[in-house]
PDB file of C-alpha atoms in Angstrom:
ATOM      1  CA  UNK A1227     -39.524  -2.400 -26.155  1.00 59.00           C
ATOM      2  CA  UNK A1228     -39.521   1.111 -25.641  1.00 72.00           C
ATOM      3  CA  UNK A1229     -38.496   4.376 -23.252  1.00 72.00           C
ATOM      4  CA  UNK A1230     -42.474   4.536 -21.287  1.00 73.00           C
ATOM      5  CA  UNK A1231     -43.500   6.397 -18.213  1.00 62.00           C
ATOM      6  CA  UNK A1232     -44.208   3.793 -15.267  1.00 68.00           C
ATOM      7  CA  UNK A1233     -46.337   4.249 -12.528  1.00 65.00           C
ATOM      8  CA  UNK A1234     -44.516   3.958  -8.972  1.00 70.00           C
ATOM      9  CA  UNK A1235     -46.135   1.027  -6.364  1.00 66.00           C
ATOM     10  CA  UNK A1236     -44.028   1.330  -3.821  1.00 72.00           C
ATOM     11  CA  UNK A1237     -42.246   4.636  -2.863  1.00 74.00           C
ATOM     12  CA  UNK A1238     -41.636   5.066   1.078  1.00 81.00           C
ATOM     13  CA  UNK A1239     -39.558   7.951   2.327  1.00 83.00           C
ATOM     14  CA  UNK A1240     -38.430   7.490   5.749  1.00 84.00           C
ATOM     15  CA  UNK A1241     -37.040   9.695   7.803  1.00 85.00           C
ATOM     16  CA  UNK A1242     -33.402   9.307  10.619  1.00 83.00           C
ATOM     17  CA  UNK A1243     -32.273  11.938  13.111  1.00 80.00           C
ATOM     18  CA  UNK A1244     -31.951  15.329  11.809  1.00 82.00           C
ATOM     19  CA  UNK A1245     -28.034  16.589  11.443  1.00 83.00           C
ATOM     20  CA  UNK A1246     -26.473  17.941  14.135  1.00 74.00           C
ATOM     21  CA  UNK A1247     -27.610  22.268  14.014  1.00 70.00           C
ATOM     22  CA  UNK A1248     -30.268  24.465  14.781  1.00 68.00           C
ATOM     23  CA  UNK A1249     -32.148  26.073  11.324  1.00 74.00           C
ATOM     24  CA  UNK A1250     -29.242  25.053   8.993  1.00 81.00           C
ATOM     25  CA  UNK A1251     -29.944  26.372   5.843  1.00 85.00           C
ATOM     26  CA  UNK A1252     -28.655  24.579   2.501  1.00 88.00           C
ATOM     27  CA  UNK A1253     -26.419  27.138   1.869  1.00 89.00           C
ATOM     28  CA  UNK A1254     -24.159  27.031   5.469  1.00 90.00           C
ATOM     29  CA  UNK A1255     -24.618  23.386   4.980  1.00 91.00           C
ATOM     30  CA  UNK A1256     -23.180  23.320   1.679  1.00 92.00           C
ATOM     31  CA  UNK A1257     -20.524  25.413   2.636  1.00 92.00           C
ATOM     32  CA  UNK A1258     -19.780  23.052   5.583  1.00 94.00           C
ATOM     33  CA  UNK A1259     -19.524  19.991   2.434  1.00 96.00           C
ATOM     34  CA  UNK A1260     -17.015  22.394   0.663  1.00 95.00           C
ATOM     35  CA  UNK A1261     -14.784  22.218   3.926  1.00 95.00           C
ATOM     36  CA  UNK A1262     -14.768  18.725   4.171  1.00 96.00           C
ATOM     37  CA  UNK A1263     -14.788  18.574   0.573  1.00 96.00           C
ATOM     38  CA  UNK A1264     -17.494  15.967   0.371  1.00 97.00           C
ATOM     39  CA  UNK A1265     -18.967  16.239  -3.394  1.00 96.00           C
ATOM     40  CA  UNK A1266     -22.950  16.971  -2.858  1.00 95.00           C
ATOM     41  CA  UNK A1267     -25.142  17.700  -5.987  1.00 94.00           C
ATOM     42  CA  UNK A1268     -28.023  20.016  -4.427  1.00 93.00           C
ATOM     43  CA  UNK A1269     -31.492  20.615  -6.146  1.00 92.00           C
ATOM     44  CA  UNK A1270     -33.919  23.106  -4.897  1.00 87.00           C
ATOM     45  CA  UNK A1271     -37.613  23.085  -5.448  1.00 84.00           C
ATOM     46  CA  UNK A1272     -40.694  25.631  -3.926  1.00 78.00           C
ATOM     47  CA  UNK A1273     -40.925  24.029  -0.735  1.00 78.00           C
ATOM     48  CA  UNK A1274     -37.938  21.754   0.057  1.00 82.00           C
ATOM     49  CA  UNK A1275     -34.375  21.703  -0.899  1.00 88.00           C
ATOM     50  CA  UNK A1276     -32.422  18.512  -1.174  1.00 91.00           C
ATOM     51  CA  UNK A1277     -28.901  17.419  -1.216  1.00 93.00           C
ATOM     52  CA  UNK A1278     -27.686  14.324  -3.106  1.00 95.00           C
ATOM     53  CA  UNK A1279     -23.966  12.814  -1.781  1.00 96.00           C
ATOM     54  CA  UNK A1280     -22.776  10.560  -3.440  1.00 97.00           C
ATOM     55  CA  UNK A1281     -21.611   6.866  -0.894  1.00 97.00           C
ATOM     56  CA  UNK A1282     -18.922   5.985  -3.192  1.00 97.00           C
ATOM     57  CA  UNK A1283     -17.103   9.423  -3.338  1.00 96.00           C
ATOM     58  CA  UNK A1284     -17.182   9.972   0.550  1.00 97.00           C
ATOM     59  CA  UNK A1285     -15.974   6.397   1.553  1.00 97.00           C
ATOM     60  CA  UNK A1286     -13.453   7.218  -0.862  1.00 97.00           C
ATOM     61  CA  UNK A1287     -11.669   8.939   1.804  1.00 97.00           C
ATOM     62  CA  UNK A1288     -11.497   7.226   5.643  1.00 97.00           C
ATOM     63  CA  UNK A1289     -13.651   8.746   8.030  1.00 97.00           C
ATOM     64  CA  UNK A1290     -10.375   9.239  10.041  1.00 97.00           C
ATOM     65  CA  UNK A1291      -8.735  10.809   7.590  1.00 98.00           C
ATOM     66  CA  UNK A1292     -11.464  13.349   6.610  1.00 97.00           C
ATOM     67  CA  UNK A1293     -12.192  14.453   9.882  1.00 97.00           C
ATOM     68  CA  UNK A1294      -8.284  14.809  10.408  1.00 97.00           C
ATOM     69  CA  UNK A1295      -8.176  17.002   7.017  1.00 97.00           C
ATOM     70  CA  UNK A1296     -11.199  18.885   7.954  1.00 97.00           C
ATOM     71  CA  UNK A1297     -10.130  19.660  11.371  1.00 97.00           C
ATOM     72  CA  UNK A1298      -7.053  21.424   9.415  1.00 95.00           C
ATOM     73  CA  UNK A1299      -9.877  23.049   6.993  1.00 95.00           C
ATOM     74  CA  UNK A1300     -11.983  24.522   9.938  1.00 95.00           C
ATOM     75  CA  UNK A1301      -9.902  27.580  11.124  1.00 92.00           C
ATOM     76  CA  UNK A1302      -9.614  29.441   7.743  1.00 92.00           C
ATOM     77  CA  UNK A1303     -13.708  28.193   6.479  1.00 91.00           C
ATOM     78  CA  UNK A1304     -16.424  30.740   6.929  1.00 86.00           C
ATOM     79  CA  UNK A1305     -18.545  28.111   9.040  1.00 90.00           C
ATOM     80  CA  UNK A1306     -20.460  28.964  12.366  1.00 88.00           C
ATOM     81  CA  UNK A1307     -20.899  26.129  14.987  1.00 89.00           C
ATOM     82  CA  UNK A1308     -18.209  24.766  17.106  1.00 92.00           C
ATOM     83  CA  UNK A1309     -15.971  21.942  15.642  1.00 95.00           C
ATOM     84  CA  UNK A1310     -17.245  19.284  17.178  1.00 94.00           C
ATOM     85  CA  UNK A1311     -20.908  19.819  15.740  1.00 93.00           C
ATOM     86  CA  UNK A1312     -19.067  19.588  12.351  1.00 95.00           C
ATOM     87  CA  UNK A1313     -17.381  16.119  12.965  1.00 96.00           C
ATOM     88  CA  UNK A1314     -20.260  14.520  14.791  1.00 94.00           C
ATOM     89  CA  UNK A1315     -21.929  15.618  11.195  1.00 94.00           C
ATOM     90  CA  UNK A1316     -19.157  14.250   9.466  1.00 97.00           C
ATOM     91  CA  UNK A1317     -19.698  10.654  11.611  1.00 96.00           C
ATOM     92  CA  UNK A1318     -23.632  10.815  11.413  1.00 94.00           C
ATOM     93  CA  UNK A1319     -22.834  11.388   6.774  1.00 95.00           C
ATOM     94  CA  UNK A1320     -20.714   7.971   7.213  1.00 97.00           C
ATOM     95  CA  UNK A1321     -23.280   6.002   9.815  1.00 95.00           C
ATOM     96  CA  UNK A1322     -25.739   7.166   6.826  1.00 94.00           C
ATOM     97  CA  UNK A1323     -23.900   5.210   4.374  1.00 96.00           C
ATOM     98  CA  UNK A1324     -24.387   1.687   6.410  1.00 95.00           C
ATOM     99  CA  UNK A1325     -28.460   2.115   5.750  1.00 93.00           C
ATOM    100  CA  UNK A1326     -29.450  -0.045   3.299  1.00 90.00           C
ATOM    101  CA  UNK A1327     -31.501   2.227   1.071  1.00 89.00           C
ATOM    102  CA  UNK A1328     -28.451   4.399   1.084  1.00 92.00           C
ATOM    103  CA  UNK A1329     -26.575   1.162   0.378  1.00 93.00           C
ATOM    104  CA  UNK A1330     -28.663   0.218  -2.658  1.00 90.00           C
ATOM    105  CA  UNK A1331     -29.112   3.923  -4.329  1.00 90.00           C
ATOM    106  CA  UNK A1332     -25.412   4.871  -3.161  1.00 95.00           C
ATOM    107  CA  UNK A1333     -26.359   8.029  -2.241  1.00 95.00           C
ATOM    108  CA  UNK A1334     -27.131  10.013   0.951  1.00 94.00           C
ATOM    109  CA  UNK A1335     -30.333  12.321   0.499  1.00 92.00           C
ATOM    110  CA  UNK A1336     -30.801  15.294   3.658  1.00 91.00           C
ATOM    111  CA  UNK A1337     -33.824  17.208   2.950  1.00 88.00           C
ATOM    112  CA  UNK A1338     -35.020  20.193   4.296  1.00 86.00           C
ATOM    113  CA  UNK A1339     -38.738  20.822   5.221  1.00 78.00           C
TER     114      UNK A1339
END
């Protein structure tokens, strides 16, 4: 047995809503992560950018409880649309985490195209 290059059967991306702004780029939205200090890894390619967030490290917190300590965060961040945009984001990151791709990879991907 060896390391070998495998050829993909089955590989089905399917879309949900789209997150709660109008033309967010990657870099407000990762600024908006930094606020409620949800850990994202974010790779960018020529015609999409993705971010990567990890299930395990956001349910690490409550939903509650981040929303509470973002709500704190949100005066003194550099971030543009009204609070409650930002929390129904914050909701719509944790209703992510209950689909069951998400489930099995344990991680949230938001793409841009």
């Amino acid at each position: 047995m060896g390391y070998r290059p495998h050829l993909i059967k089955t590989y089905i991306v399917e879309y949900d809503k789209i997150l709660n702004c109008e033309n967010w780029n990657p870099q407000d939205f990762i600024n908006f992560l930094y606020a409620a200090k949800i850990d994202a890894c974010h790779s960018s390619f020529e015609d999409t950018d993705k971010i990567y967030i990890n299930t395990n490290n956001l349910l690490s917190i409550s939903k509650e409880k981040r929303i509470k300590d973002f709500k704190k965060a949100y005066p003194k961040a550099d971030l543009d649309l009204p609070l409650e945009e930002y929390i129904e984001n914050i909701e719509d990151l944790y209703e992510a985490t209950q689909f069951p791709d998400v489930k099995k990879r344990e991680e949230i991907i938001i793409e841009w195209f």
